[in-house]
GROMACS .gro file of N, CA, C and O in nm:
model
  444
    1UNK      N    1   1.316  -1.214   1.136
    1UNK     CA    2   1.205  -1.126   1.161
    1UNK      C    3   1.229  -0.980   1.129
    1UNK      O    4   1.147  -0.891   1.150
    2UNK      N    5   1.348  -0.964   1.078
    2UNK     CA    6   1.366  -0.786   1.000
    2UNK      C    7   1.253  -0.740   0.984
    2UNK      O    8   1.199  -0.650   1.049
    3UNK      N    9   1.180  -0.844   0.837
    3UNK     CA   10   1.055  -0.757   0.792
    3UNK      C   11   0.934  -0.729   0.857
    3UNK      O   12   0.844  -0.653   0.820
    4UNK      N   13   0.943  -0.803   0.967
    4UNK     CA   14   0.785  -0.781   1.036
    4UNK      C   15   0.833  -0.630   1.089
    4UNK      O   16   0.786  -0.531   1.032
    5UNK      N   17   0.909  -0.617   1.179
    5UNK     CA   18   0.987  -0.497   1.234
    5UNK      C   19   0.939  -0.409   1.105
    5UNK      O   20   0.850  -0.327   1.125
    6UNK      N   21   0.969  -0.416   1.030
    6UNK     CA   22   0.979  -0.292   0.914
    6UNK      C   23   0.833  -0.288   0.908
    6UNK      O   24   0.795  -0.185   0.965
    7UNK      N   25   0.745  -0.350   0.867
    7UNK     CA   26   0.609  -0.402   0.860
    7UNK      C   27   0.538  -0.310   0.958
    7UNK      O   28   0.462  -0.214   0.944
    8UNK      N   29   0.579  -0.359   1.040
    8UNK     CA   30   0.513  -0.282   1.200
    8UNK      C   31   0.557  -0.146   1.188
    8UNK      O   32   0.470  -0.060   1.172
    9UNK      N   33   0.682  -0.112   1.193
    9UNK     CA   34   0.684   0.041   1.196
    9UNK      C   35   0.610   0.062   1.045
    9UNK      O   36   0.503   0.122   1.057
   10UNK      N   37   0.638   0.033   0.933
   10UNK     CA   38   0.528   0.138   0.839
   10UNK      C   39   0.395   0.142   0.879
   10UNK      O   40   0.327   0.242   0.858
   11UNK      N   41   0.352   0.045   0.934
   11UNK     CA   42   0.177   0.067   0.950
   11UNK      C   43   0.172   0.115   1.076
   11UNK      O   44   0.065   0.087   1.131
   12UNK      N   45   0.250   0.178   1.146
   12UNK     CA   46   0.214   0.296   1.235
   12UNK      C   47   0.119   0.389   1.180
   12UNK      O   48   0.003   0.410   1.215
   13UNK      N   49   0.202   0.453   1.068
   13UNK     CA   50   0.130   0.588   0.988
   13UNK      C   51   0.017   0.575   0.861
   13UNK      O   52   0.002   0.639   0.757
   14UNK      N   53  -0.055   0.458   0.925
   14UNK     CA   54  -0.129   0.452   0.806
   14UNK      C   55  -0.249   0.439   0.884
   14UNK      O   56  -0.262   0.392   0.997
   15UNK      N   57  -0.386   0.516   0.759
   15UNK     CA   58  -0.498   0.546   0.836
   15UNK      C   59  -0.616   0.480   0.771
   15UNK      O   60  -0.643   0.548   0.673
   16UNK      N   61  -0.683   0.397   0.780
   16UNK     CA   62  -0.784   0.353   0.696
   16UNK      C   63  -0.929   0.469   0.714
   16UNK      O   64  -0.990   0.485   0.820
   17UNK      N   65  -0.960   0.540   0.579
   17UNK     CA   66  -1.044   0.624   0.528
   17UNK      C   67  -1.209   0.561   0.540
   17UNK      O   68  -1.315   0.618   0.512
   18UNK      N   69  -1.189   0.445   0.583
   18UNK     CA   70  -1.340   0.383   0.568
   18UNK      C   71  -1.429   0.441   0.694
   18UNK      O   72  -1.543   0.485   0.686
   19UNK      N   73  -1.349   0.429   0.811
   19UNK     CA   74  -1.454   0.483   0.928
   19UNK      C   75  -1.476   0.673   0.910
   19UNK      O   76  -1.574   0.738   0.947
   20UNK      N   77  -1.382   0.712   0.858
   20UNK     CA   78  -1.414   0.915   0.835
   20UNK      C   79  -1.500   0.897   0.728
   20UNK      O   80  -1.568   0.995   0.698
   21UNK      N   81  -1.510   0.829   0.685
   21UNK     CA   82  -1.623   0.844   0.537
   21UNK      C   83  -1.765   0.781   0.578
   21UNK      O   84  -1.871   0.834   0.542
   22UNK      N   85  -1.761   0.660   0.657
   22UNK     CA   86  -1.906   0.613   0.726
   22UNK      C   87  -1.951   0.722   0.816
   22UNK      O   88  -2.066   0.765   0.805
   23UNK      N   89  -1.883   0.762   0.888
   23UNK     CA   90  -1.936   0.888   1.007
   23UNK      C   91  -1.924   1.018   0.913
   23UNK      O   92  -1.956   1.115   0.981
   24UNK      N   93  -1.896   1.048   0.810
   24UNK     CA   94  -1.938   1.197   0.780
   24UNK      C   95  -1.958   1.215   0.668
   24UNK      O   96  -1.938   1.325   0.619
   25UNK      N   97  -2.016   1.086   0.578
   25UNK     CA   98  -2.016   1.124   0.423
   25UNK      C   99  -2.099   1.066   0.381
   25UNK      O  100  -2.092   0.945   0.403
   26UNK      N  101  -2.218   1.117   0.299
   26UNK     CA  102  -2.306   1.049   0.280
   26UNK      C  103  -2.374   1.066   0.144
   26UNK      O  104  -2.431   1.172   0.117
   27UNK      N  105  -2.367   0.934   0.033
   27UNK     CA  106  -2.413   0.990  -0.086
   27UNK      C  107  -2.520   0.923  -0.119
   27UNK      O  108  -2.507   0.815  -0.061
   28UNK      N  109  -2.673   0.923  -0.211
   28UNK     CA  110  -2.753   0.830  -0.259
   28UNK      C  111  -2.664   0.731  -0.334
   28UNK      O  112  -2.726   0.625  -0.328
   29UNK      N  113  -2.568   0.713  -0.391
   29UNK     CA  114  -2.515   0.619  -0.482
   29UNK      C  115  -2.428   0.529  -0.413
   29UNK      O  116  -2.398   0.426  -0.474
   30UNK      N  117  -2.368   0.552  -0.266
   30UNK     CA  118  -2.316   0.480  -0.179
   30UNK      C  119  -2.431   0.384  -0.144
   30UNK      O  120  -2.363   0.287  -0.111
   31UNK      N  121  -2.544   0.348  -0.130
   31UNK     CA  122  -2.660   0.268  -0.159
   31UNK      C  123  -2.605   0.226   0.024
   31UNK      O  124  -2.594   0.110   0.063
   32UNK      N  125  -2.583   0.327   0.095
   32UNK     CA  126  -2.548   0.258   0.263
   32UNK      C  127  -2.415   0.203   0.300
   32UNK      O  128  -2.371   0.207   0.415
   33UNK      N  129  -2.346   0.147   0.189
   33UNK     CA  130  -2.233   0.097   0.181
   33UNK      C  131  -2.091   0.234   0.197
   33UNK      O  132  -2.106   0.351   0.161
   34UNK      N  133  -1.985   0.185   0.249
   34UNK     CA  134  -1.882   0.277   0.258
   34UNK      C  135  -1.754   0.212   0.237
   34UNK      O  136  -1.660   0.253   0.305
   35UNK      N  137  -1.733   0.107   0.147
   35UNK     CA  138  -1.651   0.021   0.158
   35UNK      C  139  -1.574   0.083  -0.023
   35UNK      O  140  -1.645   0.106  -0.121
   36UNK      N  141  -1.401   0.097  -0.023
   36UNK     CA  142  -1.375   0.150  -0.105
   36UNK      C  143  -1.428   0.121  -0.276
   36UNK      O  144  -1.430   0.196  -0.374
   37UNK      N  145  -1.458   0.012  -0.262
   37UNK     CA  146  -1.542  -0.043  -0.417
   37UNK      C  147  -1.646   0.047  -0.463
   37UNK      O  148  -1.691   0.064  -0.576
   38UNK      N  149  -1.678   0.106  -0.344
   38UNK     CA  150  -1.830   0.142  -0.367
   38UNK      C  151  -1.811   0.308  -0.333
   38UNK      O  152  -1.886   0.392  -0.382
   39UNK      N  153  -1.740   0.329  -0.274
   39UNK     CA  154  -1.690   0.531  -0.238
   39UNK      C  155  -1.608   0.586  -0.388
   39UNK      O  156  -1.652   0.672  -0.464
   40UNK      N  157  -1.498   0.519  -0.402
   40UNK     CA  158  -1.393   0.573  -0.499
   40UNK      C  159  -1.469   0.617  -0.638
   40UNK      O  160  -1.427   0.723  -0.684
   41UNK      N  161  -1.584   0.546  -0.721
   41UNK     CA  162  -1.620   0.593  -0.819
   41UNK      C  163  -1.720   0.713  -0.788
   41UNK      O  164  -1.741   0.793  -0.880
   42UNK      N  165  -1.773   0.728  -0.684
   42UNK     CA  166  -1.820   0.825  -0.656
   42UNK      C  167  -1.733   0.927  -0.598
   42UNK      O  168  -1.736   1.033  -0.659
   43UNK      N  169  -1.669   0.923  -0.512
   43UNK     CA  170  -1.603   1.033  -0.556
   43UNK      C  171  -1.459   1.068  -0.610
   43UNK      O  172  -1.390   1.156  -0.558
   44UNK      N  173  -1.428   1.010  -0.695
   44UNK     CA  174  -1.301   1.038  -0.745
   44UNK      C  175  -1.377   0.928  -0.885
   44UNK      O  176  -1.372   0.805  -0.889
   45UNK      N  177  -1.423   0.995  -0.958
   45UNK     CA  178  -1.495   0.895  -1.093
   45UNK      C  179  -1.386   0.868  -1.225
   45UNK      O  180  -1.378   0.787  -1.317
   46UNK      N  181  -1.321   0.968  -1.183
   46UNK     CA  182  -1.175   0.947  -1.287
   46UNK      C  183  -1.135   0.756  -1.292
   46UNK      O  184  -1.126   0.673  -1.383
   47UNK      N  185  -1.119   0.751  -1.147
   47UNK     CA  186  -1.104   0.599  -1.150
   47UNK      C  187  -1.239   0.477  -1.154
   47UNK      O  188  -1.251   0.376  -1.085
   48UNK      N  189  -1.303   0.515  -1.229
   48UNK     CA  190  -1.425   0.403  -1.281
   48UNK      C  191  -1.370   0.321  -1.411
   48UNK      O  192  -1.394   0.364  -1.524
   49UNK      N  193  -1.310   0.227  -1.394
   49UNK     CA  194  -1.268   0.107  -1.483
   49UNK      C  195  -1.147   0.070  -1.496
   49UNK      O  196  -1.104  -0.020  -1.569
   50UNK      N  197  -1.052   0.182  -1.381
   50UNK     CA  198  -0.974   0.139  -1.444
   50UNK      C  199  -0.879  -0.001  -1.384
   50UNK      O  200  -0.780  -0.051  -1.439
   51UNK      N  201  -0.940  -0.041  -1.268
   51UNK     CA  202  -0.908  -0.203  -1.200
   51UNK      C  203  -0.914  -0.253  -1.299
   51UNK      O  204  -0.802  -0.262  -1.350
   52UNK      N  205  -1.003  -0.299  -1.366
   52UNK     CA  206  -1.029  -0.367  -1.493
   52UNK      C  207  -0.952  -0.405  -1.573
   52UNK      O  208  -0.972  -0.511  -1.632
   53UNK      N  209  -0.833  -0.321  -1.598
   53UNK     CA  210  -0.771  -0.330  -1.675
   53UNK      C  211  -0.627  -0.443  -1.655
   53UNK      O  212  -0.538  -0.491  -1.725
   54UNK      N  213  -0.678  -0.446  -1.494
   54UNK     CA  214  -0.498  -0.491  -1.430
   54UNK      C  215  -0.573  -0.661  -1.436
   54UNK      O  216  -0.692  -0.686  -1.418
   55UNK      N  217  -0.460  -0.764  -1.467
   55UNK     CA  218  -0.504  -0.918  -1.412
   55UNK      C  219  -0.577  -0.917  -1.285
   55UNK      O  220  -0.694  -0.936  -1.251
   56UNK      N  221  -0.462  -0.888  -1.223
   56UNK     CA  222  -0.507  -0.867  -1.036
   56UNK      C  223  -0.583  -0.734  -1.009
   56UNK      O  224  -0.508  -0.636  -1.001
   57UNK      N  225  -0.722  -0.709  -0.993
   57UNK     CA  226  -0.788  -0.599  -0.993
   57UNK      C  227  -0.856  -0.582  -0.867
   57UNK      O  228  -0.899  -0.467  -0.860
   58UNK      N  229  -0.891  -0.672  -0.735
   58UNK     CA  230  -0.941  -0.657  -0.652
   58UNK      C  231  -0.853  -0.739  -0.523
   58UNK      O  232  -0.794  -0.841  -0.560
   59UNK      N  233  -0.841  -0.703  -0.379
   59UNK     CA  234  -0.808  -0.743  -0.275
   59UNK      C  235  -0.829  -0.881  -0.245
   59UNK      O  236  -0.759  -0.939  -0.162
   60UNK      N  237  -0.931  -0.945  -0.315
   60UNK     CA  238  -0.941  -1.106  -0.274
   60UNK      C  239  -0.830  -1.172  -0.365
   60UNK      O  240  -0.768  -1.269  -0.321
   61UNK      N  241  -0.794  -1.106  -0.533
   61UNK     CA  242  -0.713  -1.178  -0.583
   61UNK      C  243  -0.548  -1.146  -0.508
   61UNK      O  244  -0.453  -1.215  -0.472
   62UNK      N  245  -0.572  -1.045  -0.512
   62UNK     CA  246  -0.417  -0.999  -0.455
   62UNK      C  247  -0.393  -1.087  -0.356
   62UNK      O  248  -0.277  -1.128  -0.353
   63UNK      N  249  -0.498  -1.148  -0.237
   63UNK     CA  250  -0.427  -1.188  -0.134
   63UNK      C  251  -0.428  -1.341  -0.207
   63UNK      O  252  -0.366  -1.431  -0.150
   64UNK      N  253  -0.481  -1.362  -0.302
   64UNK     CA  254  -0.439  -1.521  -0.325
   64UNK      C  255  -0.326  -1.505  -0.433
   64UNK      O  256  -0.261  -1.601  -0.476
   65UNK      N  257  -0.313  -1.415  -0.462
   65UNK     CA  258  -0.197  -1.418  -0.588
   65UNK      C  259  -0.015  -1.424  -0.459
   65UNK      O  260   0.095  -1.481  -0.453
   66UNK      N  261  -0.091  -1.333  -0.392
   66UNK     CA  262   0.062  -1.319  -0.271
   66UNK      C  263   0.081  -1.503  -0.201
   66UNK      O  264   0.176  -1.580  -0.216
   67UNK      N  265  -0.035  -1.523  -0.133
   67UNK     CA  266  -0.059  -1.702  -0.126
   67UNK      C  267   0.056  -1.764  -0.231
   67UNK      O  268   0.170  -1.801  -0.204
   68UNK      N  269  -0.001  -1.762  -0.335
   68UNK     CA  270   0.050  -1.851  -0.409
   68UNK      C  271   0.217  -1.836  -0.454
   68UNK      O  272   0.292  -1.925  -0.494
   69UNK      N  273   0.242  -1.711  -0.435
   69UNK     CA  274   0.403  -1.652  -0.383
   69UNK      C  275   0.441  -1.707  -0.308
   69UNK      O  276   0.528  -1.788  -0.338
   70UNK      N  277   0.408  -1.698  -0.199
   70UNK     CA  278   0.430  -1.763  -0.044
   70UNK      C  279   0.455  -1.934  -0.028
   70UNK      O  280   0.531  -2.002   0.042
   71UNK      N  281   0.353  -1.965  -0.128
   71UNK     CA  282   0.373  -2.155  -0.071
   71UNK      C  283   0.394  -2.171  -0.212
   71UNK      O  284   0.354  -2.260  -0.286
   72UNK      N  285   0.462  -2.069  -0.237
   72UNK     CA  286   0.602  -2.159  -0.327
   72UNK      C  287   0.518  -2.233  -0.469
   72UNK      O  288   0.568  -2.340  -0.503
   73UNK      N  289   0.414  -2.193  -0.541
   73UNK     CA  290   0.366  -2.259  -0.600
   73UNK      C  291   0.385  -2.224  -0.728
   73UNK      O  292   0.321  -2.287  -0.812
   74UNK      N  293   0.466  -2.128  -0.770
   74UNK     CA  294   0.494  -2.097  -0.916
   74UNK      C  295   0.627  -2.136  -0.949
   74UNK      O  296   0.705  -2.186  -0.868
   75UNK      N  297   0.664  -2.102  -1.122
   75UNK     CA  298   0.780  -2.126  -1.128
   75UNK      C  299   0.791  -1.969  -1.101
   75UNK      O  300   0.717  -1.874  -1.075
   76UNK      N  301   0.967  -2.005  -1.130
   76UNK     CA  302   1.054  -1.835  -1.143
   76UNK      C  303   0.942  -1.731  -1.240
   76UNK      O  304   0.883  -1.625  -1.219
   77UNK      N  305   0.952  -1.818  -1.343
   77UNK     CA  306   0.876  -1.679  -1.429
   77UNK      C  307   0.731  -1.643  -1.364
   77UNK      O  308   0.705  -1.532  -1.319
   78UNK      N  309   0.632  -1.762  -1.363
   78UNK     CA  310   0.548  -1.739  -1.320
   78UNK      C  311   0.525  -1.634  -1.210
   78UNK      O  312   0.442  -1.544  -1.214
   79UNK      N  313   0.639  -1.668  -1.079
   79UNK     CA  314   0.633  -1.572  -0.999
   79UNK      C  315   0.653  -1.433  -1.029
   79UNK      O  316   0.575  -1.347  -0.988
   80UNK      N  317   0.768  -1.405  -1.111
   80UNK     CA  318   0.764  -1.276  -1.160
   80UNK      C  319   0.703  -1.212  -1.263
   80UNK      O  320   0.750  -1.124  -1.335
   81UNK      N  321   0.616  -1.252  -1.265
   81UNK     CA  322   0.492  -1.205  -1.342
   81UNK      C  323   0.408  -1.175  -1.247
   81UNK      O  324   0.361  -1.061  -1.251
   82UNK      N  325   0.377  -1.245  -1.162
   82UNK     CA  326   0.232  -1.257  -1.051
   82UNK      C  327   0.325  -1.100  -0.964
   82UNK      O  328   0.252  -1.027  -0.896
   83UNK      N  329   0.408  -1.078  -0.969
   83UNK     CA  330   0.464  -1.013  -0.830
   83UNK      C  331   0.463  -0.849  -0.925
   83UNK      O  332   0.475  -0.738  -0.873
   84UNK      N  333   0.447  -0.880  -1.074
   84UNK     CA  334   0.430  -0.751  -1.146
   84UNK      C  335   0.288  -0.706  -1.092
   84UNK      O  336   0.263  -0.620  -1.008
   85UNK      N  337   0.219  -0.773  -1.150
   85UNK     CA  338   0.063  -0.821  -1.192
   85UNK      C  339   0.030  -0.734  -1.000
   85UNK      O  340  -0.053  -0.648  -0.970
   86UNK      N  341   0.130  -0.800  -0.914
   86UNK     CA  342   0.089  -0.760  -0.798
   86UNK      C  343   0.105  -0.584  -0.758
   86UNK      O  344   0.028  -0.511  -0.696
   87UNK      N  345   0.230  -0.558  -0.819
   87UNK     CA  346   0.283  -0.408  -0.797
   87UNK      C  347   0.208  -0.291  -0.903
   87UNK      O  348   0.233  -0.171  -0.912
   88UNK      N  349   0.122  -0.362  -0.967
   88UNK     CA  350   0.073  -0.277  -1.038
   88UNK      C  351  -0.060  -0.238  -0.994
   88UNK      O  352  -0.138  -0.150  -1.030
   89UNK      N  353  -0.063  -0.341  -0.895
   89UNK     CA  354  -0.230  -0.334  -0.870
   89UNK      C  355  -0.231  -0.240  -0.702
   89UNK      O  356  -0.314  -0.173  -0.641
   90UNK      N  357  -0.082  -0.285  -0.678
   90UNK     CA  358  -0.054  -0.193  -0.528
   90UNK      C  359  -0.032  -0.063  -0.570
   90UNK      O  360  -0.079   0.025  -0.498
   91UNK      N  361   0.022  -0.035  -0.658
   91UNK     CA  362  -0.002   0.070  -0.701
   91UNK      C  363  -0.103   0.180  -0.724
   91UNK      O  364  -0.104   0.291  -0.671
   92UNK      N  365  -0.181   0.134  -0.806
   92UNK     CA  366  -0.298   0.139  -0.838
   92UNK      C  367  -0.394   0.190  -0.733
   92UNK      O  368  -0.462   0.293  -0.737
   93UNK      N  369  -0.383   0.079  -0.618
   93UNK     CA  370  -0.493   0.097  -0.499
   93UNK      C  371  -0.408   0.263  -0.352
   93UNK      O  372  -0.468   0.339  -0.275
   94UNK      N  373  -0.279   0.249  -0.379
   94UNK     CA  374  -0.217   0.310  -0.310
   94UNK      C  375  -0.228   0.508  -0.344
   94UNK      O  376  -0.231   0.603  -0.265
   95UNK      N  377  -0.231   0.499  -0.517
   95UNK     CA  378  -0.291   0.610  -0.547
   95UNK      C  379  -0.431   0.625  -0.510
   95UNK      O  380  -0.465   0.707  -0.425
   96UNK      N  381  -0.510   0.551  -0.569
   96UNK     CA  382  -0.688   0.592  -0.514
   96UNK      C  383  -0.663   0.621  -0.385
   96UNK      O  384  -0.746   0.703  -0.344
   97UNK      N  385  -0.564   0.582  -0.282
   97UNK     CA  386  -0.612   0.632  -0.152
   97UNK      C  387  -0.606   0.739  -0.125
   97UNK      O  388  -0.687   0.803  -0.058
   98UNK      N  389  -0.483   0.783  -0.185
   98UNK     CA  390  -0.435   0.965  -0.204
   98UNK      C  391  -0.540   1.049  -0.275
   98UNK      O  392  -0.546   1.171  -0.260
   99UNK      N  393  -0.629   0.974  -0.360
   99UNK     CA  394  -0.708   1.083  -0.432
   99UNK      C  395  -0.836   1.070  -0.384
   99UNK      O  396  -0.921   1.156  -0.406
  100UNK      N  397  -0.860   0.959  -0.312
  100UNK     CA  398  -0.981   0.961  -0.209
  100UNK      C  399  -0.933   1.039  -0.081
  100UNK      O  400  -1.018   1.112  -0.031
  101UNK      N  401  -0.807   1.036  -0.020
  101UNK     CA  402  -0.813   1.148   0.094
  101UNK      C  403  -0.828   1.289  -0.004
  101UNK      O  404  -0.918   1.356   0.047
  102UNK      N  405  -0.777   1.354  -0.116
  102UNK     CA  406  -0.796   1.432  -0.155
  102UNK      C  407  -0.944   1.502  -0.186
  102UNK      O  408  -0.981   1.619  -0.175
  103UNK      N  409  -1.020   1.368  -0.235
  103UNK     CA  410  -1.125   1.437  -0.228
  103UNK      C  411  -1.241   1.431  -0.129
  103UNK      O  412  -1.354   1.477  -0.119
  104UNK      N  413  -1.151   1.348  -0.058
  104UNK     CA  414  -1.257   1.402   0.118
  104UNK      C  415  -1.191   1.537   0.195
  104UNK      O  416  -1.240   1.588   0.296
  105UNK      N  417  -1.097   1.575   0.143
  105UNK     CA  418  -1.064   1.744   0.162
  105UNK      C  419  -1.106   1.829   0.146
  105UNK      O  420  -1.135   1.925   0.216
  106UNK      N  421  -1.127   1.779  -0.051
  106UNK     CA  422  -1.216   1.879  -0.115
  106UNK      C  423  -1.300   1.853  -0.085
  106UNK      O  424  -1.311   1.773  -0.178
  107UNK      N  425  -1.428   1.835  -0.011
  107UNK     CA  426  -1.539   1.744   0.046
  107UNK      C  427  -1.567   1.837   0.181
  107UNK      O  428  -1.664   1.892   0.233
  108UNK      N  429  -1.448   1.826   0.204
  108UNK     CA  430  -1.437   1.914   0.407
  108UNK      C  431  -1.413   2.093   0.395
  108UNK      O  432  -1.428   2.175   0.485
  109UNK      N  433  -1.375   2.116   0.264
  109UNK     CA  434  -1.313   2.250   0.258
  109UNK      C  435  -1.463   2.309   0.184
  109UNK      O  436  -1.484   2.430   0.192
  110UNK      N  437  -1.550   2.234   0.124
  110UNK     CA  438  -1.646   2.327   0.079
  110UNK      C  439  -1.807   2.328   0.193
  110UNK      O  440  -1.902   2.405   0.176
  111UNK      N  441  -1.797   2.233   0.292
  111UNK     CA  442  -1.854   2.246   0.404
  111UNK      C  443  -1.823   2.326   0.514
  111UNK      O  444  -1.894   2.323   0.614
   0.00000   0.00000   0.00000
């Protein structure tokens, strides 16, 4: 159980942006919705397409691509491909969060 331990202490410091953005942000193109699919191209539009580009581009595949890690269902290569395919896409989502808190800064600093 190391990793849960490790697990648990990193997600101490982590903040999900969805409830500060439902309570204080409000755009016509958010169409009511505040869910990151639907915030990030609005405000941070730099990133409009570029999921697209990755195999693994959204949270439903990621958690079945990790699944299929887990119960053991690939070969070697296969897996290390899927676990690229995976770090690129954690990546990916780990920056938008930084540039979505950034621009709910810039967002708070001109109000």
């Amino acid at each position: 159980m190391p990793l849960a331990c490790d697990v648990t202490r990193f997600g101490m410091g982590q903040v999900d942006l969805e409830p500060l953005i439902r309570q204080n942000v409000q755009h016509p193109d958010f169409q009511g919705r505040t869910s990151l699919k639907v915030t990030l191209p609005v405000l941070v539009p730099s990133y409009v397409g570029r999921y697209k580009a990755l195999n693994i581009n959204n949270g439903a595949l990621a958690a079945a691509a990790f699944q299929r890690i887990r119960g053991g269902e690939l070969s070697e290569e296969e897996e290390a491909t899927v676990r690229a395919e995976l770090l690129e896409y954690c990546k990916l989502d780990t920056l938008a969060m930084v540039e979505l808190l950034l621009a709910l800064r810039r967002l708070a600093d001109e109000n």
